[in-house]
XYZ file of C-alpha atoms in Angstrom:
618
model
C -49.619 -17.836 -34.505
C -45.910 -18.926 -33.922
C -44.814 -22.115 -32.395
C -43.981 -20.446 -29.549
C -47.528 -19.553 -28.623
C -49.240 -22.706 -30.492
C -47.504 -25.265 -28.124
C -48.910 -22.506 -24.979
C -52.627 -23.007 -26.378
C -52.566 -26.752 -27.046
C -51.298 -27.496 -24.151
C -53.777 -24.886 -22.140
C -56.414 -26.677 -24.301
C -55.061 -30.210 -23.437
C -55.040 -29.381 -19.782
C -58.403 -27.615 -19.170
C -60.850 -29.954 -21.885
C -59.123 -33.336 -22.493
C -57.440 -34.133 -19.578
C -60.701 -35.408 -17.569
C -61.484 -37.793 -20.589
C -57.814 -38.921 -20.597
C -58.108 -39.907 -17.002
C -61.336 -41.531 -17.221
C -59.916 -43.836 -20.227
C -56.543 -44.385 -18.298
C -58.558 -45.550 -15.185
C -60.527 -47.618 -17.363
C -58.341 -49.922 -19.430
C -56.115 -49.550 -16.333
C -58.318 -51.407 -13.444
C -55.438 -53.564 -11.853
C -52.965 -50.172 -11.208
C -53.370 -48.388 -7.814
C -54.089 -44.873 -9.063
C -54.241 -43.184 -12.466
C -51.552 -41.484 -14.082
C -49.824 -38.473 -11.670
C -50.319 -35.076 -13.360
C -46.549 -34.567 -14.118
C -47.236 -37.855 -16.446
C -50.624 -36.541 -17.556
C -48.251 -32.815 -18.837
C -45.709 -35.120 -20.312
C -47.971 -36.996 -22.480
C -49.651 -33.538 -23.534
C -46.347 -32.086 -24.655
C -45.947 -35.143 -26.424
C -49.143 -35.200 -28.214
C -48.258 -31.831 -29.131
C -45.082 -32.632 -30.418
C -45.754 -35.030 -32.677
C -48.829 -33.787 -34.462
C -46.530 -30.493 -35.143
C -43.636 -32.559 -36.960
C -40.899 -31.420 -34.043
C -38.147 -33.284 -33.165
C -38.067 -33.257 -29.242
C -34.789 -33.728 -28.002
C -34.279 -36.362 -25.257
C -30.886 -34.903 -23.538
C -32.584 -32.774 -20.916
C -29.360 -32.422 -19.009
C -28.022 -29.054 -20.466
C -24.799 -27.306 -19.636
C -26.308 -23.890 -18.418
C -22.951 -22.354 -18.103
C -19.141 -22.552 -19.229
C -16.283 -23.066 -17.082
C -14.948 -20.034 -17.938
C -17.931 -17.997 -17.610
C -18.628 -19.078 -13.773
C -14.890 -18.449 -12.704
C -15.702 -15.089 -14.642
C -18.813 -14.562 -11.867
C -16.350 -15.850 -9.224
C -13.963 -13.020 -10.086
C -17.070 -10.343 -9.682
C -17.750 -11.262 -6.036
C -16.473 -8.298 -3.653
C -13.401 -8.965 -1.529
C -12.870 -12.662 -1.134
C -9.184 -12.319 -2.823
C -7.738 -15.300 -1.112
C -10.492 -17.611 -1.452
C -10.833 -16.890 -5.060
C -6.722 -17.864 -5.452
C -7.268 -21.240 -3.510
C -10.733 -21.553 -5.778
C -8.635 -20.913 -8.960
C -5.622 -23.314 -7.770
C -8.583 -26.120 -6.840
C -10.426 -25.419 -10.317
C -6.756 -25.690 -12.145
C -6.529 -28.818 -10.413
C -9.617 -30.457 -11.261
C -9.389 -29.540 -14.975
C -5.965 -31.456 -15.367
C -6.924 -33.959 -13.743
C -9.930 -34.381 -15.829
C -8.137 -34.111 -19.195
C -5.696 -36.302 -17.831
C -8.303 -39.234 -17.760
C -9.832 -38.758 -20.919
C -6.272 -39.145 -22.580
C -6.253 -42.254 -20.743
C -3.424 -40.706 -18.136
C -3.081 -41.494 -14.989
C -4.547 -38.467 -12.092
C -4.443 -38.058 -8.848
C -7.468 -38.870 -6.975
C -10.043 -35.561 -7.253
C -11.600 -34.979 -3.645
C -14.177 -31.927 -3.628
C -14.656 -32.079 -0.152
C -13.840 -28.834 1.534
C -14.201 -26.542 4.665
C -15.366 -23.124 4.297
C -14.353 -21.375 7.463
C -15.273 -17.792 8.463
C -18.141 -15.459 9.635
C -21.618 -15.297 8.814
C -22.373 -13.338 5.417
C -19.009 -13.640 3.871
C -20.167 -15.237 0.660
C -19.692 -18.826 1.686
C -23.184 -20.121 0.193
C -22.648 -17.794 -2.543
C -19.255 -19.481 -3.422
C -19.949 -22.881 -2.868
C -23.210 -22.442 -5.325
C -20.585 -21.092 -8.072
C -18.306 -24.509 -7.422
C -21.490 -26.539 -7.809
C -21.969 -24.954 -11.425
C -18.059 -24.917 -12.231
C -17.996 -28.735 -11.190
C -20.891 -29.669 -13.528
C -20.109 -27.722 -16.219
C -16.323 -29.608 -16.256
C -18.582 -33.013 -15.671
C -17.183 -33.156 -12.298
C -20.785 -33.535 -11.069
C -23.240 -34.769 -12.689
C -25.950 -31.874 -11.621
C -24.053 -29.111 -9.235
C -26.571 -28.386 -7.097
C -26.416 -27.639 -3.840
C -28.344 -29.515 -0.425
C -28.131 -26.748 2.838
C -27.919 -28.284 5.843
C -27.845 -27.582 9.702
C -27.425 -30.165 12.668
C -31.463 -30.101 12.909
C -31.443 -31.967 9.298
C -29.340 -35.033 9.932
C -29.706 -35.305 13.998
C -32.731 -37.472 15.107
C -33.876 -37.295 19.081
C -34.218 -41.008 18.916
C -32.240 -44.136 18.338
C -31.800 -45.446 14.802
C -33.618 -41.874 13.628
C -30.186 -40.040 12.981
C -28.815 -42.292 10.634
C -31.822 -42.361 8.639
C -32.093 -38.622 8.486
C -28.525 -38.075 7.407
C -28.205 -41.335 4.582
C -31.597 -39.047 3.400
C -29.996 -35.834 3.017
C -26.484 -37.688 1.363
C -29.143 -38.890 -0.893
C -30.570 -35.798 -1.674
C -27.467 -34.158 -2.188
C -25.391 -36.950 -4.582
C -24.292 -35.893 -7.638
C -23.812 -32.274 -6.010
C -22.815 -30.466 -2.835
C -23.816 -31.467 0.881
C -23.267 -27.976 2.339
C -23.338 -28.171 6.289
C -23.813 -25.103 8.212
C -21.980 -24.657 11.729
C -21.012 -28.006 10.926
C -19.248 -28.150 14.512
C -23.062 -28.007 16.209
C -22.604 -32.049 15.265
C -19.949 -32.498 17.796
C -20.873 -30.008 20.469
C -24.368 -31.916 22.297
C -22.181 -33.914 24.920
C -20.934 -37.761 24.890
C -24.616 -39.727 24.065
C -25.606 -36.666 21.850
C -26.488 -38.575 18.332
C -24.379 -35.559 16.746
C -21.808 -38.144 16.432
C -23.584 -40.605 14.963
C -24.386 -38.527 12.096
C -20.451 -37.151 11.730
C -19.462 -41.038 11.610
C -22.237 -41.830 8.446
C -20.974 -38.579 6.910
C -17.336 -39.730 6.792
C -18.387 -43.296 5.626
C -19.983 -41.625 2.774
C -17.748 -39.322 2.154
C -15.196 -41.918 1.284
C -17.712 -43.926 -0.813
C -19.024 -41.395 -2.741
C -15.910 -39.242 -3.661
C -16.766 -39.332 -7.253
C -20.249 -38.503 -7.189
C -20.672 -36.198 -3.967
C -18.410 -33.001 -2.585
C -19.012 -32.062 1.293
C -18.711 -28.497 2.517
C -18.530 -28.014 5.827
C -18.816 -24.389 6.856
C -19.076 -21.972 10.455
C -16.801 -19.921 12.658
C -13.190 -20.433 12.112
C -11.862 -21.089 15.583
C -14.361 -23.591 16.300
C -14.281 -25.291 12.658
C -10.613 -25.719 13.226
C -11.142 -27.346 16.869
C -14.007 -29.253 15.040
C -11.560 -30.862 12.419
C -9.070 -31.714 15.150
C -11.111 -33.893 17.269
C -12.120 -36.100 14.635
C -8.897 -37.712 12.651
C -11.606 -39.364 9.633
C -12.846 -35.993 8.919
C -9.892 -33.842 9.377
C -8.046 -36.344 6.683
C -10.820 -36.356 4.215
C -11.197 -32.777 4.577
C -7.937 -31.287 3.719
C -8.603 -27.746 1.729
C -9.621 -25.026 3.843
C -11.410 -21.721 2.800
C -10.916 -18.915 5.006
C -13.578 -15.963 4.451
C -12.183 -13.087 5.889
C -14.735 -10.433 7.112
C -15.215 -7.897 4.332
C -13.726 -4.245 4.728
C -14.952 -0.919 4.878
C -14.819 -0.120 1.147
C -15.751 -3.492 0.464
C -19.127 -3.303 2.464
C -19.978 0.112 1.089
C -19.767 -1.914 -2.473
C -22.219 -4.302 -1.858
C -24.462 -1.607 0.098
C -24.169 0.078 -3.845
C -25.035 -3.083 -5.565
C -28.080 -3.562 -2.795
C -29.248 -0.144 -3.493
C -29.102 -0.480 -7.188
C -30.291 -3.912 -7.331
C -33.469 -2.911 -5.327
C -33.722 0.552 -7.326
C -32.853 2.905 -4.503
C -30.429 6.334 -5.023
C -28.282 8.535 -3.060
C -26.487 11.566 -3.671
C -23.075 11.768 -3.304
C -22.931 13.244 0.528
C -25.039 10.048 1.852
C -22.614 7.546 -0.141
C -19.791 9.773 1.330
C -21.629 9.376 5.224
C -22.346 5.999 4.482
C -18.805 5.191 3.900
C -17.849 6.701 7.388
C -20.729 4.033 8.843
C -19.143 1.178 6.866
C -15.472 1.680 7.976
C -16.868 2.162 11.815
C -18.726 -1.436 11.483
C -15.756 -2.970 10.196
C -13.146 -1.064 12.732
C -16.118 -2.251 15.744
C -16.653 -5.392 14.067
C -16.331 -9.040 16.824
C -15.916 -12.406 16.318
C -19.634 -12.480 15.420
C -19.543 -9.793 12.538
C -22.405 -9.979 10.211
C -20.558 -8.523 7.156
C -22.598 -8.725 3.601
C -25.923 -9.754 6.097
C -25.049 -6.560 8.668
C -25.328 -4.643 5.039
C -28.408 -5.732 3.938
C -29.967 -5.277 7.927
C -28.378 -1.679 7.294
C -30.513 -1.138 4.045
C -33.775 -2.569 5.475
C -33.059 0.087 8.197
C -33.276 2.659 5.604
C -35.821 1.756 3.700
C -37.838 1.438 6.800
C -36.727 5.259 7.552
C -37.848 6.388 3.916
C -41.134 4.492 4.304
C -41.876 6.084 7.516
C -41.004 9.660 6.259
C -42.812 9.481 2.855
C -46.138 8.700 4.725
C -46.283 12.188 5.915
C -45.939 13.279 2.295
C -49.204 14.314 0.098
C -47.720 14.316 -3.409
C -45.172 11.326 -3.993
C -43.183 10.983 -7.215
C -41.143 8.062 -8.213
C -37.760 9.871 -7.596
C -38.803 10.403 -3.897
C -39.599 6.543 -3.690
C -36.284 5.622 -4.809
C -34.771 8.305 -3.149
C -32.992 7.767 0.615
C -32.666 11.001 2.189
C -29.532 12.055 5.131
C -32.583 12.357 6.980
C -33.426 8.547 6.465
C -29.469 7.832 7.116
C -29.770 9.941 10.489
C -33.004 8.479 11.755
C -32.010 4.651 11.010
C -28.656 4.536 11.427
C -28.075 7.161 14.560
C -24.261 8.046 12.781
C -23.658 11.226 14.526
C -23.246 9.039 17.523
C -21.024 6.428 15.731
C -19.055 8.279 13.226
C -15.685 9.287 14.725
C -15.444 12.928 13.688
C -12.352 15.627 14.725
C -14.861 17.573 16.850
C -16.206 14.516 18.578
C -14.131 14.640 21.538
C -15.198 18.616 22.040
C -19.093 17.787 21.643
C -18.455 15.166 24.399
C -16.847 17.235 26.594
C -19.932 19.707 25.834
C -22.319 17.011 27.056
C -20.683 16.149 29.909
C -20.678 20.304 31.093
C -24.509 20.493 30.520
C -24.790 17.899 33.539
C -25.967 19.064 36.572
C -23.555 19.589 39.409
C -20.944 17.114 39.647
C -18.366 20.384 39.360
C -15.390 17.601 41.242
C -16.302 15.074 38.455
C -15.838 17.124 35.655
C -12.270 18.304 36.472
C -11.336 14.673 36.989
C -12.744 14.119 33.589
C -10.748 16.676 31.989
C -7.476 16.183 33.830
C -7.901 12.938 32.413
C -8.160 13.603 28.539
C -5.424 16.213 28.947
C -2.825 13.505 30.798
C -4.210 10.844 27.950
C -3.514 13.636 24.955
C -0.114 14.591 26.380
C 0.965 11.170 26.676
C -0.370 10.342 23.105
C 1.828 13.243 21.633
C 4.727 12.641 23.434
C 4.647 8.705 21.967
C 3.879 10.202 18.468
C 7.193 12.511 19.270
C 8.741 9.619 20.992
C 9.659 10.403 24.085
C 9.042 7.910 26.873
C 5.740 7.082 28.137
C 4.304 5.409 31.537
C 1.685 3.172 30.496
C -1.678 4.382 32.163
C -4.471 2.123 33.797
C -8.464 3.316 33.411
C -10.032 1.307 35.699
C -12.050 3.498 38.356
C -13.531 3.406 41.537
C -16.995 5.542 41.598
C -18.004 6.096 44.924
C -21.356 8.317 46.015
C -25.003 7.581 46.726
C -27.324 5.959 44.296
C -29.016 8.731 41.535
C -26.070 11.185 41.658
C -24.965 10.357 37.818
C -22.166 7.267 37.826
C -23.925 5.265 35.316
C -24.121 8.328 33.224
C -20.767 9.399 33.580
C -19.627 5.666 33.027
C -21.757 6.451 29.352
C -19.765 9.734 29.168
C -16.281 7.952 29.718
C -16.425 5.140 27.628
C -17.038 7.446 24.421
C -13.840 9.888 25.675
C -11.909 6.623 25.549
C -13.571 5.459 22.477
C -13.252 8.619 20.658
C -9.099 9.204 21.992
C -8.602 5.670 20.546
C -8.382 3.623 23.699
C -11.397 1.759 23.290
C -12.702 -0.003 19.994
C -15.930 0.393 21.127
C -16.511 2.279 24.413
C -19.894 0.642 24.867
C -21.175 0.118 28.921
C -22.218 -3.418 30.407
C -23.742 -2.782 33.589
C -24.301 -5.709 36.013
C -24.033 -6.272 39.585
C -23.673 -9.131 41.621
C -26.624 -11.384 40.150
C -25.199 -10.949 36.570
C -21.915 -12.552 37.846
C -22.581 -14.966 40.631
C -23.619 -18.190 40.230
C -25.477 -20.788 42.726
C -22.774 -23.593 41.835
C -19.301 -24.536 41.671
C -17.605 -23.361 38.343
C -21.061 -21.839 37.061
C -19.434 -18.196 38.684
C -16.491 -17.900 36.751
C -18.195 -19.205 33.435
C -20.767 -16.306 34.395
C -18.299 -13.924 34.825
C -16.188 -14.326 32.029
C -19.303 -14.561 29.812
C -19.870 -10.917 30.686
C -16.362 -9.847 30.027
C -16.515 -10.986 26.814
C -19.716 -8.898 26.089
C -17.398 -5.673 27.408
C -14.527 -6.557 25.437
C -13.708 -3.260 23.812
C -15.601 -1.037 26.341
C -16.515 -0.948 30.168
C -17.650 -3.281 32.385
C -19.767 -1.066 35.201
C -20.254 -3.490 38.051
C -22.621 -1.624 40.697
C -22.782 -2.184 44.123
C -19.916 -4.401 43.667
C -18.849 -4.863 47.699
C -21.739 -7.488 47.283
C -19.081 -9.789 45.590
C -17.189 -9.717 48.829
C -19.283 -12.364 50.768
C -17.715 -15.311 53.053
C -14.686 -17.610 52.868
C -16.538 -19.517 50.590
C -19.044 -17.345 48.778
C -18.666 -17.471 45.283
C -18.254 -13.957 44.481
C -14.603 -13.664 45.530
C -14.588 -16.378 42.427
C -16.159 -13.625 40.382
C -13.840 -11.043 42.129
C -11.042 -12.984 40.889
C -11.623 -13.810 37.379
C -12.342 -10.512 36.992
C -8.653 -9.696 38.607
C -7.160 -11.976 35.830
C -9.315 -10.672 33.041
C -8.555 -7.215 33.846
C -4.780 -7.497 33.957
C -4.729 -10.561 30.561
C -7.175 -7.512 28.376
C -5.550 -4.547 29.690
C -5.646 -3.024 26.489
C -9.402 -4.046 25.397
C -11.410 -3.537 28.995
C -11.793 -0.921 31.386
C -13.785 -1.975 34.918
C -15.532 0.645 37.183
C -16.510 -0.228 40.056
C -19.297 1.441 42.000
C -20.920 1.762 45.178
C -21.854 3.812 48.371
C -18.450 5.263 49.280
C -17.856 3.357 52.629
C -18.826 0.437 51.308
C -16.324 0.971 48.492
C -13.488 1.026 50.438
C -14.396 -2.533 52.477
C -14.504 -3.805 48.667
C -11.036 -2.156 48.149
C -9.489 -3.539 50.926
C -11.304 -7.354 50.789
C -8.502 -7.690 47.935
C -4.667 -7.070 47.422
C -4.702 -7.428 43.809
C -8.197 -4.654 43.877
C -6.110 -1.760 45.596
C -3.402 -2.297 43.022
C -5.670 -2.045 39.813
C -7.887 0.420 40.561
C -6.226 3.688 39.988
C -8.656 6.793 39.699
C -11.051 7.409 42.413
C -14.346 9.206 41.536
C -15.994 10.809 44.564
C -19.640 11.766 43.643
C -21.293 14.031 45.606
C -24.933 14.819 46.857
C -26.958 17.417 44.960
C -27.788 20.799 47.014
C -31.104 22.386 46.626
C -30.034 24.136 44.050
C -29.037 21.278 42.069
C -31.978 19.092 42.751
C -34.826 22.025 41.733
C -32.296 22.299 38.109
C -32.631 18.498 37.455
C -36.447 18.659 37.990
C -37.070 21.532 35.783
C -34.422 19.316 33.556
C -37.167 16.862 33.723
C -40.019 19.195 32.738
C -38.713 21.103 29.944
C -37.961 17.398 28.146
C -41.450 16.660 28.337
C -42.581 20.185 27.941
C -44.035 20.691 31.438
C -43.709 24.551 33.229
C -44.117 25.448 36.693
C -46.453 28.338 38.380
C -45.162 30.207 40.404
C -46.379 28.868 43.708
C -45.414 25.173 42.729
C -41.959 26.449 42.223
C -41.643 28.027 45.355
C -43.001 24.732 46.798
C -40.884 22.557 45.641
C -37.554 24.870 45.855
C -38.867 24.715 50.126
C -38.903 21.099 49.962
C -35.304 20.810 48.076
C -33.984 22.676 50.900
C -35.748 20.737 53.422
C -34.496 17.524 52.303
C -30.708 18.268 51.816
C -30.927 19.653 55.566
C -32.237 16.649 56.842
C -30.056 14.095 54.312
C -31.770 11.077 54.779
C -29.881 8.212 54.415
C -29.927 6.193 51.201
C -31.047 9.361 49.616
C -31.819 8.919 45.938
C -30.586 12.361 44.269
C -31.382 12.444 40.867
C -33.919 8.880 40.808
C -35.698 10.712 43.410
C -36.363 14.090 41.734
C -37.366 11.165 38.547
C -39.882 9.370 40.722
C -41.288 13.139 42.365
C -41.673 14.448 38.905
C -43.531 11.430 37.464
C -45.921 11.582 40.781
C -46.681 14.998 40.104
C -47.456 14.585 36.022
C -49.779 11.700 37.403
C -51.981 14.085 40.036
C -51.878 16.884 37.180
C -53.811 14.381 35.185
C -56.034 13.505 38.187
C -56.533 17.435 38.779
C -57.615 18.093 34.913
C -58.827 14.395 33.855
C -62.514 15.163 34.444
C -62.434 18.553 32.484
C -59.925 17.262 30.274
C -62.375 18.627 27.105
C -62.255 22.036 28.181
C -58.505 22.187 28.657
C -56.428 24.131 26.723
C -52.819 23.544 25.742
C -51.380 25.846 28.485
C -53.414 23.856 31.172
C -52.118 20.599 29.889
C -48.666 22.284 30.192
C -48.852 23.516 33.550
C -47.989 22.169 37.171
C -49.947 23.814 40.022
C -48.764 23.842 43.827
C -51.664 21.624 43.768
C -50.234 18.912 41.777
C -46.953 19.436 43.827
C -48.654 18.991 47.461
C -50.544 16.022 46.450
C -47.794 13.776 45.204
C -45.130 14.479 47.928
C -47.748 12.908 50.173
C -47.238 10.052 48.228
C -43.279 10.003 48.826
């Protein structure tokens, strides 16, 4: 047996037949201590035992250099992207080494601080990089260990006097001798003039002054408000003076840590996903916000997709190891919806496609396409440079409820998105609850809390005459902020504004600065009969519904009927919704109780029955 294995059976042995008896003897020529030896001490004196009866020298430095300088800024050099941060890390790392070799020739050096803020969004490598320091530092003898304490606000802020500063002192503690790194460090300073945030910021500069030489502070969170965060506090900001900033990782530079992901969790691709997964990469990072996930929004991505091959491989009877490391375009198509994403040369044509398959709205679509064809000419006579007027998108849609604005609003924003004048071309809808507040200054914080979600897309405020209330109402607050937002983001938001159309001009006129912004007009119009019975059987086919013949001619009668009448507040197409899903219900009542004995055409089929009982219920 080799020494290797003898020291693994002794010490199994030890634990499992002597150790009672050991304990029992301990306790007994012990009386006067509180408690017997802990089991760590019980192990220790095994491996000792061991140890000497075998004649081995045990060696008593346990503190063991894991690592060489050179070798970690090696692993520094392998992390993807990061090429500024790993210049200032190289400059700090040059730094500390001279300064260290200056000592031990008994030379003179400049004081070392460690202490540094790592500023940027989430999953940029900021833990990653800091853990790397830790090593470098203790490998130099900078530190004495290099590890690293994580930290948020909830780990050094008490709810109670006297609680914070224990709770911080702790966690300096913890971390001496290595890194204190503090997430969204700014959190400390943001809970209001008694908030105990403070109290903690004001024990973490003390100590950061008194234990330079055995402790390194990394603050880290979003740059704009780290920088703001530094500036209000002149104790931090001066013993904090190295900044990191961790820009958001590219396209390529996502796609390569999607590879190592894949390869590190033993999943494949062939070359056409890598190629489609590039495409989704570069459209996260062109979409990207303030709030970009980076190397964390990759690894959500591959969870998606391993999710997608899970879900498709339980169908499958006979499953080989290459299909469970396989993902599929099918996998890629399901998780990741890119056909939707993925700018494309044909996606502007497959739009337009879409937007022809609507029912009706003949008035709309012309506008639509005048539209693309005024934005294409003016984009090629800029590329050709020849002078162009710059063009305003904000829109006025005007119609009844259920007659397709919120759709077309969809429709419009990926034109826009897809001609390049919208990043994103995503919708917000809201009305006048989602901007209106119930006290002074709450509207406009409201309001421009929204605009930032549409930043990059539209804003589709419906029913927005409601914002026009009295002299003092607060929507005309809303109404304005939006007025200022509109005309300070003219090139990152597009507003529509929608409503019943008389009630859309009142809004129009309630405002100078309205009339003046608002530059396209969208008249929607009622459905006819016609119109109305195509969106129902719209309706059917998606669910896979067909009509006899008498429950066509039914409902065609009662089309016709209702556009002669035109009731007021009629609800187009949310009425022909709510008819169809009455009818699917009294199908079910008409078959429920034979429901064993139906076949798949009578589960399929609507009856003039069906169609008689549930416009009684309209």
């Amino acid at each position: 047996m080799d020494n290797k294995n003898r020291f693994l059976s002794s010490v199994y042995y030890d634990l499992y037949h002597r150790k009672p008896s050991r304990i029992s003897e301990n306790n007994a020529t012990d009386s006067n201590s509180v408690s017997g030896n802990s089991p760590e001490q019980e192990l220790k004196s095994i491996i000792d035992d061991f140890y000497r009866k075998e004649g081995f020298e045990k060696s008593e430095n346990n503190e063991t250099t894991p690592f060489k300088p050179e070798e970690i800024r090696a692993e520094i050099e392998k992390l993807v992207g990061l090429t500024n941060v790993k210049e200032d890390i190289e400059a700090l790392m040059d730094f500390v080494k001279v300064q260290k070799l200056r000592r031990e020739h008994g030379l003179s050096g400049s004081s070392i601080s460690l202490h540094t803020a790592f500023l940027g969004n989430p999953g940029t490598g900021k833990t990653t990089v800091a853990r790397l320091m830790g090593e470098y530092f203790k490998a130099l003898g900078v530190l004495k260990k290099g590890h690293i304490v994580e930290v948020t606000r909830a780990d050094l802020v008490a709810e109670y006097v006297g609680g914070t500063a224990v709770k911080t002192n702790k966690v300096i503690d913890k971390a001496i001798d290595g890194i204190l790194f503090i997430d969204e460090a700014y959190s400390l300073a943001e809970g209001g003039e008694n908030d105990f945030g403070k109290e903690a910021i004001n024990i973490l500069v003390d100590r950061m002054e008194k234990e330079r030489d055995r402790l390194a502070v990394f603050l880290a969170g979003y740059t704009d408000r780290m920088e703001a965060f530094l500036k209000s506090n002149p104790g931090l900001s001066s013993r904090v003076s190295r900044k990191f900033y961790f820009k958001d990782y590219t396209g390529p530079e996502l796609l390569q840590i999607f590879e190592m992901l894949l390869e590190k969790n033993q999943y494949t691709m062939d070359g056409e996903c890598l190629r489609k997964m590039e495409q989704y990469f570069n459209y996260l990072y062109e979409m990207r916000d303030e709030h970009f996930g980076n190397g964390r929004a990759v690894r959500n991505t591959l969870e998606k997709l391993i999710k997608a091959q899970s879900d498709r491989l339980a169908e499958e009877k006979d499953v080989t190891v290459e299909m469970l490391k396989t993902i599929t375009m099918e996998d890629i198509e399901k998780a990741l919806r890119v056909k939707e994403i993925t700018v494309t040369s044909d996606k502007l044509e497959s739009i337009l496609q879409e937007l022809d398959e609507f029912v009706g709205l003949k008035n709309i679509k012309g506008h639509i396409k005048t539209l693309v064809n005024l934005i294409r000419t003016n984009q090629k006579r800029e590329e050709l440079g020849l002078p162009v007027k710059p063009m305003s998108y904000h829109a006025i849609f005007c119609g009844s409820p259920g007659t397709g604005k919120t759709s077309i609003a969809r429709i419009l924003g990926r034109i826009y998105q897809s001609l390049g004048i919208l990043k994103k071309g995503h919708v917000i809808e809201v009305d006048r609850s989602g901007l209106v507040a119930g006290y002074v200054g709450q509207t406009e914080e409201k309001t421009n809390k929204v605009l930032d979600q549409a930043m990059d897309g539209i804003l589709f405020i419906d029913e927005a005459y409601a914002l026009v209330g009295g002299p003092n109402d607060f929507g005309r607050h809303a109404i304005d902020t939006i007025l200022k937002r509109m005309d300070d983001c003219r090139d990152r938001l597009v507003v529509i504004a929608a409503g019943y159309t008389d009630r859309m001009k009142t809004f129009i006129n309630s405002n100078p600065g309205l009339k003046d912004r608002f530059s396209w007009v969208f008249e929607f119009e009622d459905y006819n009969a016609e119109e109305l019975f195509e969106i129902f059987l719209s309706f059917a086919r998606k669910q896979q519904y067909v009509l006899d013949e008498e429950a066509e001619k039914q409902l065609k009668k009662h089309f016709e009927a209702l556009t002669d009448i035109k009731p007021e507040h009629f609800g187009n197409g949310r009425y022909v919704r709510n008819l169809f899903e009455k009818i699917v219900i009294e199908q079910s009542n008409r078959i429920g109780q034979k429901i064993d004995s139906m076949k798949k055409e009578d589960l399929s089929t609507i009856t003039a029955e069906d169609v008689s009982n549930a416009l009684l219920l309209m």
